[in-house]
Amino acid sequence: SFREVFADSYYMPLVDFLLASGMRLGEACAIRLCDVKADRIEVLVTVTRTQNGLERGEDGKTEAATRSIPMNEELKTIIARQKKVLKVMGLNGDIVSLDSLLFPGQRGGFLSPNVVDRAIKAACIKAGIDPFTSHSCRATFISRGLSSGISPKVLADLVGHDDLSMTLNLYGHSFEQDKQTAMQKMMDDWSMRKEA
């Protein structure tokens, strides 16, 4: 129901990007086209609030936050769609420079993470679901990765966590189906051992 309400939002491509990359919202808002390579996305900095407003920070949130995220087909599709949006917006004329932000504000410049989260919460209320923030996309990315069997260490590296326990304890929510599958696997394994 959230996707139905939010589908036409200016911020939907960014939400899709967060779900597909596991990035923090501030990191995604700081990604420039030159950070997007054919095979990876270089996560170098985050957007920070200063006395002068929003600015591109000098480094990531943590030491591990500076990282490279390998490109997959989903990310390539999202980025290709977003590049078309940038051309239509024409914030830099007909040319989109390599210094252009991948997800700029609607009038150019840095997109405020607070504005995005307010739009998400408003859509949740309209859809009649419990409000969440963009950070839930990160938790979903990690939970889906664990559910898919991706190594917790690899996930920690992908999302820029210094501490593996952060990935597992804070974000590693298990899905009901995964618990059922695990219980069935334990029963099957135990039955095979008893027969042997």
Coordinates of C-alpha atoms in Angstrom, one line a residue:
S1 CA 0.0 0.0 0.0
F2 CA 3.0 2.3 0.6
R3 CA 4.2 1.8 -2.9
E4 CA 0.8 2.6 -4.4
V5 CA 0.6 5.9 -2.5
F6 CA 4.3 6.8 -3.0
A7 CA 4.7 5.6 -6.6
D8 CA 4.4 9.1 -8.2
S9 CA 6.6 10.8 -5.6
Y10 CA 9.7 12.6 -6.6
Y11 CA 11.5 10.5 -3.9
M12 CA 10.4 7.0 -5.1
P13 CA 13.6 6.4 -7.2
L14 CA 15.6 7.3 -4.1
V15 CA 13.7 4.9 -1.9
D16 CA 14.2 2.1 -4.5
F17 CA 17.9 3.0 -4.6
L18 CA 18.1 2.7 -0.8
L19 CA 16.4 -0.6 -0.8
A20 CA 18.8 -1.9 -3.5
S21 CA 22.0 -0.5 -2.1
G22 CA 21.6 -0.5 1.7
M23 CA 23.0 3.0 1.8
R24 CA 22.2 5.5 4.5
L25 CA 20.0 8.3 3.2
G26 CA 22.7 11.0 3.7
E27 CA 25.1 8.9 1.7
A28 CA 22.7 8.5 -1.2
C29 CA 22.0 12.2 -1.2
A30 CA 25.7 12.9 -1.5
I31 CA 26.3 10.5 -4.5
R32 CA 27.5 12.3 -7.6
L33 CA 27.4 10.9 -11.1
C34 CA 31.2 10.6 -11.0
D35 CA 30.8 8.2 -8.0
V36 CA 28.8 5.8 -10.2
K37 CA 31.1 3.5 -12.1
A38 CA 30.2 0.8 -14.6
D39 CA 30.8 -1.9 -12.0
R40 CA 30.4 -0.2 -8.6
I41 CA 29.2 2.8 -6.7
E42 CA 31.9 4.6 -4.6
V43 CA 30.4 5.8 -1.3
L44 CA 32.8 8.4 -0.1
V45 CA 30.9 11.0 2.0
T46 CA 27.6 11.9 3.5
V47 CA 25.5 15.0 3.5
T48 CA 25.9 17.0 6.6
R49 CA 24.1 20.0 8.1
T50 CA 26.4 23.0 8.7
Q51 CA 25.8 26.7 9.6
N52 CA 25.6 27.3 5.9
G53 CA 22.9 24.6 5.3
L54 CA 23.4 21.2 3.7
E55 CA 26.9 20.4 2.4
R56 CA 28.8 17.4 1.2
G57 CA 30.8 16.1 4.1
E58 CA 34.5 15.4 4.0
D59 CA 34.2 11.8 4.9
G60 CA 31.7 9.0 5.7
K61 CA 29.9 8.5 9.0
T62 CA 32.4 5.9 10.2
E63 CA 35.7 4.6 9.0
A64 CA 34.0 1.7 7.2
A65 CA 31.4 4.0 5.6
T66 CA 33.9 4.8 2.8
R67 CA 33.3 1.8 0.6
S68 CA 32.5 0.4 -2.8
I69 CA 29.2 -1.2 -3.6
P70 CA 29.2 -3.6 -6.6
M71 CA 26.7 -2.7 -9.3
N72 CA 23.9 -5.2 -10.0
E73 CA 21.1 -5.0 -12.6
E74 CA 18.6 -3.6 -10.2
L75 CA 21.0 -0.7 -9.3
K76 CA 21.8 -0.1 -13.0
T77 CA 18.1 0.1 -13.9
I78 CA 17.4 2.6 -11.0
I79 CA 20.4 4.7 -11.9
A80 CA 19.5 4.8 -15.6
R81 CA 16.0 5.9 -14.8
Q82 CA 17.3 8.6 -12.5
K83 CA 19.7 9.9 -15.1
K84 CA 16.7 10.4 -17.4
V85 CA 15.0 12.3 -14.6
L86 CA 18.1 14.5 -14.3
K87 CA 18.0 15.4 -18.0
V88 CA 14.3 16.2 -17.8
M89 CA 14.9 18.4 -14.7
G90 CA 17.6 20.3 -16.7
L91 CA 19.1 21.8 -13.6
N92 CA 22.4 22.1 -15.5
G93 CA 20.9 22.9 -18.9
D94 CA 20.9 20.0 -21.3
I95 CA 24.2 18.6 -19.9
V96 CA 24.3 16.6 -16.8
S97 CA 27.9 16.9 -15.5
L98 CA 29.8 14.3 -13.6
D99 CA 29.7 16.5 -10.6
S100 CA 25.9 16.5 -10.6
L101 CA 24.2 14.8 -7.7
L102 CA 22.4 11.6 -8.6
F103 CA 19.5 12.6 -6.3
P104 CA 19.3 16.4 -6.1
G105 CA 16.6 18.4 -4.4
Q106 CA 13.7 19.4 -6.6
R107 CA 15.3 22.8 -7.2
G108 CA 18.8 21.5 -7.4
G109 CA 21.4 21.4 -4.6
F110 CA 21.4 18.8 -1.8
L111 CA 18.3 16.9 -1.0
S112 CA 17.4 17.2 2.6
P113 CA 17.1 13.9 4.3
N114 CA 14.5 15.4 6.6
V115 CA 12.3 16.3 3.7
V116 CA 12.5 12.7 2.3
D117 CA 11.6 11.2 5.7
R118 CA 8.6 13.6 6.1
A119 CA 7.3 12.6 2.7
I120 CA 7.7 8.9 3.5
K121 CA 5.9 9.3 6.8
A122 CA 3.0 11.3 5.1
A123 CA 2.7 8.5 2.6
C124 CA 2.6 5.9 5.3
I125 CA -0.2 7.7 7.1
K126 CA -2.1 8.1 3.8
A127 CA -1.7 4.4 3.2
G128 CA -2.9 3.5 6.7
I129 CA 0.3 1.8 7.8
D130 CA 2.7 2.5 10.7
P131 CA 5.0 5.3 9.7
F132 CA 8.7 4.4 9.0
T133 CA 11.7 6.4 7.9
S134 CA 14.2 5.9 5.1
H135 CA 16.4 4.0 7.5
S136 CA 14.0 1.1 7.3
C137 CA 15.2 0.6 3.8
R138 CA 18.6 -0.1 5.2
A139 CA 17.2 -2.6 7.7
T140 CA 15.2 -4.2 4.9
F141 CA 18.3 -4.5 2.7
I142 CA 20.3 -6.2 5.6
S143 CA 17.5 -8.5 6.6
R144 CA 16.9 -9.6 3.0
G145 CA 20.7 -10.1 2.5
L146 CA 20.8 -12.4 5.6
S147 CA 17.7 -14.2 4.5
S148 CA 19.4 -14.8 1.1
G149 CA 22.4 -16.4 2.8
I150 CA 24.8 -13.5 2.3
S151 CA 27.6 -13.7 4.8
P152 CA 27.1 -11.2 7.7
K153 CA 30.7 -10.0 7.1
V154 CA 30.0 -9.2 3.5
L155 CA 26.8 -7.4 4.5
A156 CA 28.6 -5.3 7.1
D157 CA 31.2 -4.3 4.4
L158 CA 28.4 -3.5 1.9
V159 CA 26.5 -1.2 4.4
G160 CA 29.6 0.3 5.9
H161 CA 29.5 -1.0 9.5
D162 CA 32.7 -1.1 11.5
D163 CA 31.2 -3.7 13.8
L164 CA 29.7 -6.9 12.6
S165 CA 27.5 -7.1 15.7
M166 CA 25.7 -3.9 14.5
T167 CA 24.7 -5.6 11.3
L168 CA 23.4 -8.7 13.1
N169 CA 21.9 -7.3 16.3
L170 CA 20.4 -4.0 15.2
Y171 CA 19.4 -4.7 11.7
G172 CA 19.3 -8.5 11.2
H173 CA 15.6 -9.0 11.5
S174 CA 14.5 -12.5 10.6
F175 CA 11.6 -13.3 8.4
E176 CA 8.9 -15.8 9.6
Q177 CA 9.4 -18.0 6.5
D178 CA 13.2 -18.2 7.3
K179 CA 12.4 -19.3 10.9
Q180 CA 10.0 -22.0 9.5
T181 CA 12.6 -23.2 7.0
A182 CA 15.2 -23.3 9.7
M183 CA 13.0 -25.4 12.0
Q184 CA 12.2 -27.8 9.1
K185 CA 15.9 -28.1 8.3
M186 CA 16.8 -28.9 11.9
M187 CA 14.1 -31.5 12.0
D188 CA 15.2 -33.1 8.7
D189 CA 18.8 -33.1 9.8
W190 CA 18.0 -34.6 13.2
S191 CA 15.8 -37.3 11.5
M192 CA 18.6 -38.2 9.2
R193 CA 21.1 -38.6 12.1
K194 CA 18.7 -40.7 14.1
E195 CA 18.2 -43.0 11.1
A196 CA 22.0 -43.4 10.6

